[in-house]
Coordinates of C-alpha atoms in Angstrom, one line a residue:
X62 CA 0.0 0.0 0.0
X63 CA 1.2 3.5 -0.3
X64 CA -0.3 6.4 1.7
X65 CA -0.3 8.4 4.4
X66 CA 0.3 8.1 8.4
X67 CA 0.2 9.8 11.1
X68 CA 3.2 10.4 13.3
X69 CA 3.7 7.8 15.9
X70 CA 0.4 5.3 14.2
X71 CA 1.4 2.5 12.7
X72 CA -1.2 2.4 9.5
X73 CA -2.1 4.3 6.8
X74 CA -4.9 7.4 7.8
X75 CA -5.7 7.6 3.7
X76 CA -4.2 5.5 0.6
X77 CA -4.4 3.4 -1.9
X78 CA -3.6 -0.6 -2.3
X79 CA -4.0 -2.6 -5.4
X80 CA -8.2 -3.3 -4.6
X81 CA -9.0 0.2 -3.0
X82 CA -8.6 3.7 -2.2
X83 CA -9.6 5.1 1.1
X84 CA -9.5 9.0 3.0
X85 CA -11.7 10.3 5.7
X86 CA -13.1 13.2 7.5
X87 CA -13.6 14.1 11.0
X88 CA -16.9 13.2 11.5
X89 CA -17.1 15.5 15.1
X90 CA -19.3 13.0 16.4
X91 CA -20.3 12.9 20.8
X92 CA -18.3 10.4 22.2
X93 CA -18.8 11.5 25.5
X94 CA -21.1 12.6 28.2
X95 CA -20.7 14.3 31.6
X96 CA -22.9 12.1 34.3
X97 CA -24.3 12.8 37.2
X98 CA -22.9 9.8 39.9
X99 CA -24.3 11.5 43.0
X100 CA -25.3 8.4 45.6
X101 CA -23.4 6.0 43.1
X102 CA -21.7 3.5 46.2
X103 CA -19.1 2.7 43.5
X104 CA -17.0 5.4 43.9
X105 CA -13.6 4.2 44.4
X106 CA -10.6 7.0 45.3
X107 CA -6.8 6.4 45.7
X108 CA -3.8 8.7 46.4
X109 CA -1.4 9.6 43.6
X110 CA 1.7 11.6 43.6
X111 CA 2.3 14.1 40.6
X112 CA 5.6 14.1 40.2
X113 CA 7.0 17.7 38.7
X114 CA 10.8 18.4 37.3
X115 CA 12.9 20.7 39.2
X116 CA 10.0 21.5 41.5
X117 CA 7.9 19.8 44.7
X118 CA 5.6 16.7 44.3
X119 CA 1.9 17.0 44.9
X120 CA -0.6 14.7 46.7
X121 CA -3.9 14.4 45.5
X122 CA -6.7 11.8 45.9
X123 CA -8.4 10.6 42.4
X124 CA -11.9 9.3 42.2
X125 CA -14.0 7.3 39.6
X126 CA -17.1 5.8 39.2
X127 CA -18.1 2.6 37.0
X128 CA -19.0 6.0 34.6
X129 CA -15.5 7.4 34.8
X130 CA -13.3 9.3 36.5
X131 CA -15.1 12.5 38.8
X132 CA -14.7 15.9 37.1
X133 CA -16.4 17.9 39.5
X134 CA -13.3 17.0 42.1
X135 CA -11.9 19.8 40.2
X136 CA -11.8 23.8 41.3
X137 CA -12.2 24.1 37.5
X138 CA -15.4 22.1 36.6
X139 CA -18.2 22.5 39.9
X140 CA -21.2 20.4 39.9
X141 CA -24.6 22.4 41.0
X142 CA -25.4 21.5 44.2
X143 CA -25.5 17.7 45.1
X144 CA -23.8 16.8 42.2
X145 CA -20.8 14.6 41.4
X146 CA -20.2 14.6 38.2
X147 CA -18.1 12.2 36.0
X148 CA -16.6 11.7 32.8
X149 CA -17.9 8.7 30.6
X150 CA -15.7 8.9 27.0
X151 CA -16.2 5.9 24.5
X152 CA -12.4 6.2 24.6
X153 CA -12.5 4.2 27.8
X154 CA -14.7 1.6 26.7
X155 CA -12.6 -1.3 25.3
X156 CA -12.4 -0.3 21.3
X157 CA -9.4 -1.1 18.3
X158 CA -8.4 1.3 16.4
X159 CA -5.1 0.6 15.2
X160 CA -6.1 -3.1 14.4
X161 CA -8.9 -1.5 12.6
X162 CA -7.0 0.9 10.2
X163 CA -4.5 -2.0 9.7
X164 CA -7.5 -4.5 8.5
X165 CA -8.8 -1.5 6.2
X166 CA -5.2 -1.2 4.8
X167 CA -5.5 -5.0 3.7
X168 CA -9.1 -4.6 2.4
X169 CA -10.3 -5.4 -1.1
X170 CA -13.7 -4.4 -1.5
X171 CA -16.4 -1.6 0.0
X172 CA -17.6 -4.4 1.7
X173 CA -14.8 -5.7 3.7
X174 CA -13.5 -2.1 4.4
X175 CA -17.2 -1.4 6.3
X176 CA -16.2 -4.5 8.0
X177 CA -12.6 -3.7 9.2
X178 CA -14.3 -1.3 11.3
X179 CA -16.3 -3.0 13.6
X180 CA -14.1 -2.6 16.5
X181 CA -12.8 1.3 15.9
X182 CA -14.5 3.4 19.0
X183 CA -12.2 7.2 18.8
X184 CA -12.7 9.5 17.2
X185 CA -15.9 9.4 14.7
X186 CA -14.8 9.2 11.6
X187 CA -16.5 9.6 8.1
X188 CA -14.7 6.8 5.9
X189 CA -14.8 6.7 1.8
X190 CA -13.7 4.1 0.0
X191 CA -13.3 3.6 -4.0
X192 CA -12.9 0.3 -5.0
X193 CA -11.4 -1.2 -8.3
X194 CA -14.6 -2.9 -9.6
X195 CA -16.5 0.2 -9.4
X196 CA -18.2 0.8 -6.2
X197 CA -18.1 3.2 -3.7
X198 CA -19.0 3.5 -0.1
X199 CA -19.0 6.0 2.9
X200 CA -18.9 4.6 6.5
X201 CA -19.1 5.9 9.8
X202 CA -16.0 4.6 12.0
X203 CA -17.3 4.9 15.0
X204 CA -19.2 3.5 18.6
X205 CA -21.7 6.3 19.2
X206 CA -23.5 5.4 22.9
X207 CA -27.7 4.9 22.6
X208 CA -28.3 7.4 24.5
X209 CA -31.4 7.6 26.5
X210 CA -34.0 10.4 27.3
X211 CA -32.6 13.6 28.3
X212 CA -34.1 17.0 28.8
X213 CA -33.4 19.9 26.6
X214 CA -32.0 22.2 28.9
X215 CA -29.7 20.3 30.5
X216 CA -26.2 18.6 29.1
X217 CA -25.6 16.2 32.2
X218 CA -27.1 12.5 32.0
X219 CA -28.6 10.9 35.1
X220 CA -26.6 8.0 36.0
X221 CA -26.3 4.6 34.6
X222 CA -29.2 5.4 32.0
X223 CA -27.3 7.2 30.3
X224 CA -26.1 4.5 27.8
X225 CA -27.8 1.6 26.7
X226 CA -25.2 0.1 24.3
X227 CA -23.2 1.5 21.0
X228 CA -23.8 1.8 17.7
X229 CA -21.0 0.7 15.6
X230 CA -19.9 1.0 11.7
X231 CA -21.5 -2.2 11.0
X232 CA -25.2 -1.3 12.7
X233 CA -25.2 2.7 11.6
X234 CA -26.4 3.3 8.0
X235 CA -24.0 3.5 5.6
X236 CA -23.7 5.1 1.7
X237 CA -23.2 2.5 -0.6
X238 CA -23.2 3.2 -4.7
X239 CA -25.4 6.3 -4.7
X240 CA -27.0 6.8 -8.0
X241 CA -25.4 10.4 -8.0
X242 CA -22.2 8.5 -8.6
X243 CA -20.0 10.4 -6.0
X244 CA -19.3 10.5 -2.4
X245 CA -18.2 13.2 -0.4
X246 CA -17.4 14.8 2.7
X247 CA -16.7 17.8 4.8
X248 CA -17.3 17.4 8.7
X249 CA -20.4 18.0 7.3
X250 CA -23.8 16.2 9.7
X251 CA -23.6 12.5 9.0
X252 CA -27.2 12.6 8.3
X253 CA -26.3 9.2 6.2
X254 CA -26.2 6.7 9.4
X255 CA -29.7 7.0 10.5
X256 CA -29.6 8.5 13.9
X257 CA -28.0 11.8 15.5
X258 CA -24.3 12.0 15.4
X259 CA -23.7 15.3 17.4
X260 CA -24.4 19.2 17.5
X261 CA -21.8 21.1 15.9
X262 CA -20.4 20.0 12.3
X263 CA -19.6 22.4 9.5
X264 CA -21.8 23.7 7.2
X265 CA -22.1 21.6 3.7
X266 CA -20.1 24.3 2.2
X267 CA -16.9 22.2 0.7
X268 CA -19.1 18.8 -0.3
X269 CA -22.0 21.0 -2.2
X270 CA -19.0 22.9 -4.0
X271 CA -17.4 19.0 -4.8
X272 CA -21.2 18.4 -5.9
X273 CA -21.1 21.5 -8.4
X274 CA -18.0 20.9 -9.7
X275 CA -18.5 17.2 -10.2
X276 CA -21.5 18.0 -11.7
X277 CA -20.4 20.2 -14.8
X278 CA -17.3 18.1 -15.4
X279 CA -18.9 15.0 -15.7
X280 CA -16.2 12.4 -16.5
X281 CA -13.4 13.2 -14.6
X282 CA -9.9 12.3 -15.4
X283 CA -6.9 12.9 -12.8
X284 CA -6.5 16.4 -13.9
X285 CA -9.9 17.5 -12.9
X286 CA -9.3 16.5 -9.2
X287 CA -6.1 18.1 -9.1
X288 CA -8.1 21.5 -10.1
X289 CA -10.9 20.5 -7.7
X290 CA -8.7 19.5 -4.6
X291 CA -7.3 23.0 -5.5
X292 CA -10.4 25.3 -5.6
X293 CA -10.5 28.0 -3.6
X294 CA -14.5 29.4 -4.4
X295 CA -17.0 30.2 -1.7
X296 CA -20.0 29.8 -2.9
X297 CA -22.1 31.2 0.2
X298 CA -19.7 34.0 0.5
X299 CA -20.6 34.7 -3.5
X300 CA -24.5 34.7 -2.4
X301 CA -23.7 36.9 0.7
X302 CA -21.9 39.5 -1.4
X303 CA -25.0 39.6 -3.7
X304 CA -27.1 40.1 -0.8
X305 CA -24.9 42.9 0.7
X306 CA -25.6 44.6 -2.5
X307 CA -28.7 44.1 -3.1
X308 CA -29.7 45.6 0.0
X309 CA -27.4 48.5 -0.8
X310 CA -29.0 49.1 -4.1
X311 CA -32.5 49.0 -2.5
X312 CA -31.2 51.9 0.0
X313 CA -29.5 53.5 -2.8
X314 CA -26.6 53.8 -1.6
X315 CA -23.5 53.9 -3.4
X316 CA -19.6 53.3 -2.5
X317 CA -16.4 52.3 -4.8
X318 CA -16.2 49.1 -2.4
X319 CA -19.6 48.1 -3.6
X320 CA -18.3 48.3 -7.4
X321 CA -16.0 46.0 -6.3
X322 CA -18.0 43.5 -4.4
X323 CA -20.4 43.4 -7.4
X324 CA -17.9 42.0 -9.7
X325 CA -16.9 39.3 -7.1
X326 CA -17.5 35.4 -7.8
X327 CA -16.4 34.2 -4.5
X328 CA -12.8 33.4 -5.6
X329 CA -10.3 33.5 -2.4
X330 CA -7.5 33.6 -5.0
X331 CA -4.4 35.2 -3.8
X332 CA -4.1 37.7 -6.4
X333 CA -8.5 38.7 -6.2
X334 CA -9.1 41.7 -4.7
X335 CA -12.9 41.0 -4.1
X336 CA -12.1 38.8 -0.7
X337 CA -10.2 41.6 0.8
X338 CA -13.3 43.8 -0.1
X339 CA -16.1 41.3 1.3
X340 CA -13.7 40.5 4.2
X341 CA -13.0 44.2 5.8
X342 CA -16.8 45.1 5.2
X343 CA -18.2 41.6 7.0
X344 CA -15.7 42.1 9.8
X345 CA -16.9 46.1 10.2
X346 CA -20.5 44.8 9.2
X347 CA -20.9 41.9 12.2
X348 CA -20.0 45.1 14.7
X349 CA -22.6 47.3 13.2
X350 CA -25.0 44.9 13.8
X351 CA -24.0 42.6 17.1
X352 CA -21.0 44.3 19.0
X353 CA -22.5 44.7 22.8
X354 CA -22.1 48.1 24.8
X355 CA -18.4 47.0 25.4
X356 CA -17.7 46.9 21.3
X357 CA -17.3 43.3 21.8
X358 CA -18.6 40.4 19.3
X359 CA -19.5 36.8 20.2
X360 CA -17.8 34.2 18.5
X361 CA -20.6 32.1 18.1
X362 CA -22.8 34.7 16.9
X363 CA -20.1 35.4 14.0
X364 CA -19.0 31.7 13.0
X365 CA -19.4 30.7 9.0
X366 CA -22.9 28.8 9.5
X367 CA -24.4 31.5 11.2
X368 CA -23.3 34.2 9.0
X369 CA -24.8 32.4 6.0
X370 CA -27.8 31.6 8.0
X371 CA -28.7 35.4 9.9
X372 CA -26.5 38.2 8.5
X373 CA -29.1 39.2 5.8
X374 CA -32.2 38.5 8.3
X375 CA -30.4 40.4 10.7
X376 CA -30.0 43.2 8.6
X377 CA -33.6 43.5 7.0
X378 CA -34.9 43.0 10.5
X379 CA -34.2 46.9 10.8
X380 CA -35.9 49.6 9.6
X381 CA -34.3 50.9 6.3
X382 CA -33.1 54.3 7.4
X383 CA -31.3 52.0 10.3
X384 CA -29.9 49.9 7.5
X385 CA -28.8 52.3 5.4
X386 CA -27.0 53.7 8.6
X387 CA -25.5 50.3 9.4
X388 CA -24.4 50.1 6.2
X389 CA -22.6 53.0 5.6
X390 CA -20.8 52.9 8.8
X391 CA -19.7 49.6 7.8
X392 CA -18.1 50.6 4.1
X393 CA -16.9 53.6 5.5
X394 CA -14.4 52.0 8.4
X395 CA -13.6 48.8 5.9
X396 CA -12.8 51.4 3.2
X397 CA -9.1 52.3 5.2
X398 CA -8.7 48.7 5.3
X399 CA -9.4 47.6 2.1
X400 CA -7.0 50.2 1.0
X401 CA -3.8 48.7 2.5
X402 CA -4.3 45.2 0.7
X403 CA -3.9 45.4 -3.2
X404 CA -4.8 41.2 -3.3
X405 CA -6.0 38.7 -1.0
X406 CA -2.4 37.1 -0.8
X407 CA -1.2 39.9 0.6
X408 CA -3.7 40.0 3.5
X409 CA -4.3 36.1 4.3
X410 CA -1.1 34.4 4.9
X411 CA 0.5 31.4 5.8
X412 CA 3.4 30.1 8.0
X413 CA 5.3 27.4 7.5
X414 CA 7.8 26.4 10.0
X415 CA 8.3 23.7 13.3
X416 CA 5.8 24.1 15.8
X417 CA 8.3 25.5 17.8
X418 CA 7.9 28.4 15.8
X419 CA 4.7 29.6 18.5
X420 CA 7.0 30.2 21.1
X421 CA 7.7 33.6 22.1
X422 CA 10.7 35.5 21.7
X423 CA 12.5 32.3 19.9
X424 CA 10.0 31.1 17.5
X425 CA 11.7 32.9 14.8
X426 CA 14.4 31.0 14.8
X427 CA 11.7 27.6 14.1
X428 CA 10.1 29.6 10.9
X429 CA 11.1 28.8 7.1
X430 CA 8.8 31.0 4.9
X431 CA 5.5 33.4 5.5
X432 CA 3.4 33.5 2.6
X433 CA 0.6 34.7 0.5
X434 CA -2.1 32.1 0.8
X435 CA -5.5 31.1 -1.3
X436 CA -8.2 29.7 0.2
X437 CA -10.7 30.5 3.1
X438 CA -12.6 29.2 5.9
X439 CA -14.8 26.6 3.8
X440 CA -13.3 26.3 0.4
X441 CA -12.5 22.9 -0.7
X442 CA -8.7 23.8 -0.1
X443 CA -9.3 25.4 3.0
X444 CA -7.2 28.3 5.1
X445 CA -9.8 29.1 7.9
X446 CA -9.4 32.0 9.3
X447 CA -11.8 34.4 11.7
X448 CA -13.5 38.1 11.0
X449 CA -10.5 40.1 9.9
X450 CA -9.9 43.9 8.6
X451 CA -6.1 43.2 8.3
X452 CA -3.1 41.1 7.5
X453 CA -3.2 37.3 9.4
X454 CA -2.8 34.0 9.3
X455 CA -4.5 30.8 8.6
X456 CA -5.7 28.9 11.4
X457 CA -6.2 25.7 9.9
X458 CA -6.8 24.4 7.0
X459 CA -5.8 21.4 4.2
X460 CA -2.0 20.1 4.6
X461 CA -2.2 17.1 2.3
X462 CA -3.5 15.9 -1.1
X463 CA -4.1 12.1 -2.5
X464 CA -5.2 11.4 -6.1
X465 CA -5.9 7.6 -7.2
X466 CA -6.8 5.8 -10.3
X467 CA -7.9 2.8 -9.4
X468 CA -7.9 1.3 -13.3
X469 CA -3.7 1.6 -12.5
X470 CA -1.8 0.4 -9.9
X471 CA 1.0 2.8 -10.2
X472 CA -1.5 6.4 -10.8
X473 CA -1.4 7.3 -7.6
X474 CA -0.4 10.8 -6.5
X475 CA 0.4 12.6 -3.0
X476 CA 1.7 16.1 -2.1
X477 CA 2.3 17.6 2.1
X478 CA 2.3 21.1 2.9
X479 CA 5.5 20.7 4.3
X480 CA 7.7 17.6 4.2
X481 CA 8.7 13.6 5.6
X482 CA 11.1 14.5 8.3
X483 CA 10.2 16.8 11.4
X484 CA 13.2 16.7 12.4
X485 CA 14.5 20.6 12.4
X486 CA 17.0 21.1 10.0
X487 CA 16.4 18.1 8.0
X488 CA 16.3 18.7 4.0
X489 CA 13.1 17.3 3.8
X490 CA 11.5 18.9 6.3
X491 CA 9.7 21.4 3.7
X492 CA 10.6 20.2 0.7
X493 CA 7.4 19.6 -0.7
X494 CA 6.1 23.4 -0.4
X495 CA 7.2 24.4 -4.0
X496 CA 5.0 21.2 -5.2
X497 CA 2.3 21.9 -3.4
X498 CA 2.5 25.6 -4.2
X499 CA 2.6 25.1 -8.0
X500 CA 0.0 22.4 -8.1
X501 CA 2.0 19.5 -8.7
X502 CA 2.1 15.9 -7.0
X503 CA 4.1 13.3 -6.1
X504 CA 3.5 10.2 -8.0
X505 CA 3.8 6.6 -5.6
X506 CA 4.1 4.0 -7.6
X507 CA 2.8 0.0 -6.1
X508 CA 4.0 -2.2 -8.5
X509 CA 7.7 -3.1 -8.2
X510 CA 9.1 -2.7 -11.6
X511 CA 7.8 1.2 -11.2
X512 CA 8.8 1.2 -7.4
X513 CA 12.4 0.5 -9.0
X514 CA 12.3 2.9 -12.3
X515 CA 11.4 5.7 -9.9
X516 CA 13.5 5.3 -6.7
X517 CA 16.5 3.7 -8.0
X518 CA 18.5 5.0 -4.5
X519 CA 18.0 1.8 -1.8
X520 CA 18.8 2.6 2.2
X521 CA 19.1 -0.5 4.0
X522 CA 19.4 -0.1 8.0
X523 CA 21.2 -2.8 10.0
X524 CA 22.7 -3.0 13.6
X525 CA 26.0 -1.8 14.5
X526 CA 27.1 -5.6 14.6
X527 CA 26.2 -6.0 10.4

């Protein structure tokens, strides 16, 4: 198999052997629930010593129930009154991942990849698989509990009815050959399985985009999910541009950033200028309409999925001279910002160095490169990123690529944002920027007479006695 693995697990998170193709998402599923244990006689406690480098040793007593270990012990995490609350994580139940991933690695059909995770508990993951005959699948990688009854108001279970058993990949619905011919997936809500997964998953942003483009290319060769794996077009962001001027055109109001945003198609390119635009007036916008007395904005009020889903409501819910007012105030502080940034590249950036590279004072000497960076918060290749009227950084976002053909063994082709080797100072620590920068792909090869044509150099390790 060829692929990709995490440091320090032994298997393959996404690849390719000579019956399959596989890659996933985090499918941000609830794997665990804080109980209440309160009268629970099975509280057990012990001593333990946490032993601290070049400083005392502490004495504390630990508790756990049947349902977990006691949070509300903690100074940081108090129960209300007659409480004692405790932790109960699937992650403690006794699950397999490792021996999971290393039975989908050896796979051969949709079939008995579904099957090789039967045992894989932590975390949720949405699985997709291609096989060589044809089919495709999506599973959920997961134990979810059956949880029972609980009230609406309240996040903490009541005892040992919490749980009534687990769900696992083999019992949770599953996409098998849809007649759209595609799968796809974005953290999106695994609506697929059958039963609720969770409560916070990202909007469907990045797998209706895949849908579109799938859609107008129809057959698809290798090249067209290069270009795909490589978009960088917000769709929503497109539609709330439109809206923004719509509104403005109702109100009749004009502004030179409004010219701009009307010639906008949602493109975080690096060299657009029409993110830049849209970016500085939502950021100025969001404080118009929900700063409190102290000029302060909630997060939660401000993420993507409830931009897309409120902004315009919450505009139009004033009256118009209030909008108009809104409005203006908005174009007129993001106009000074707008002005500083001739592109989006030049604004949105991103850092590539060691993680040591966060520390104060020192992380300089851990950075190789800041640079100008496509991409956004839900674009298939994705730089997340929060509100912003100035120059940052990406948050988060894509760091690797895979591209399989399953009609040849050898057409398979990878790319990091980075490199092999964390070791500082190794030359192929970064070495694969430039590639992934200009588009371009490695190309892993499985069957040995092309493993040999393209990497004729052979390392063999032995011990220091031969």
């Amino acid at each position: 198999a060829v692929g990709m693995m995490i440091p320090g697990l032994p298997f393959m998170g996404l690849g390719r052997n000579a019956d399959i193709a596989w890659g996933g998402t985090n499918a941000r599923a609830l794997s665990s629930d804080v109980v209440n244990v309160a009268g629970n006689g099975e509280i057990e406690a012990e001593r333990v010593t946490l032993r601290t480098r070049w400083w005392f040793d502490q004495e504390l007593t630990r508790r756990r129930s049947p349902e977990g270990p006691i949070l509300s012990d903690s100074r940081f995490i108090a129960g209300r009154a007659g409480e004692v609350l405790a932790l109960r994580w699937v992650g403690h139940e006794p699950t397999d991942e490792i021996t999971a991933f290393l039975e989908a690695m050896r796979a051969s059909d949709v079939e008995s990849f579904r099957q090789a995770f039967a045992s894989y508990g932590v975390s949720a993951q949405n699985m997709l698989v291609a096989d060589r005959h044809g089919r495709i699948a999506k599973v959920m990688a997961a134990q979810l509990p059956q949880r029972g009854p609980r009230p609406a108001d309240d996040f903490v279970l009541q005892n040992r009815s919490a749980w009534n058993g687990f769900d696992s990949a083999l019992t949770m619905g599953w996409v098998v050959d849809p007649a759209s011919g595609f799968i796809a997936s974005g953290n999106d809500r695994p609506d697929y399985i059958g039963r609720p997964a969770g409560y916070f998953f990202s909007p469907r942003d990045r797998v209706l985009r895949m849908a579109t483009l799938v859609e107008e290319r129809g057959t698809l060769g290798v090249e067209d999910l290069f270009a795909i794996q490589q978009d960088v077009v917000s769709e929503p962001a497109a539609v709330l541009a439109a809206g923004l001027v719509e509104r403005a055109d109702a109100l009749h109001l004009l502004h030179p950033l409004l010219a701009e945003l009307r010639l906008w198609d949602g493109a975080y390119a690096i060299e657009a200028r029409g993110p830049v635009v849209f970016e500085t007036i939502l950021y100025h916008l969001t404080r118009e309409l929900y700063a409190n007395s102290r000029g302060e904005v909630s997060r939660e009020l401000t993420s993507w999925a409830n931009l897309q889903l409120f902004l315009l409501a919450d505009l139009d819910a004033h009256t118009p001279q209030r909008r108009l007012e809104i409005l203006q105030a908005a174009l007129a502080n993001a106009a000074g910002d707008a002005a500083r940034y001739a592109n989006w590249g030049e604004m949105h950036r991103i850092r590539v160095g060691h993680v040591l590279g966060n520390l104060p004072v020192i992380g300089g000497f851990f950075r190789i490169a800041d640079l100008p960076s496509a991409g956004s918060r839900e674009t298939l290749m994705k730089r997340s990123h929060n509100l912003e009227r100035g120059r940052h950084r990406a948050t988060f976002g894509a760091q690797s690529r895979h591209v399989s053909d399953l009609a040849d063994v050898d057409a398979n082709w990878f790319v990091l944002f980075g490199g092999q080797d964390g070791w500082l100072g190794s030359t192929n620590f970064a070495d694969q920027v430039d590639l992934w920068k200009s588009g371009n792909y490695l190309q892993l090869p499985l069957s040995p007479a092309a493993v040999e044509r393209a990497f004729p150099i052979v390392m063999r390790t032995t011990t220091s006695g031969g």
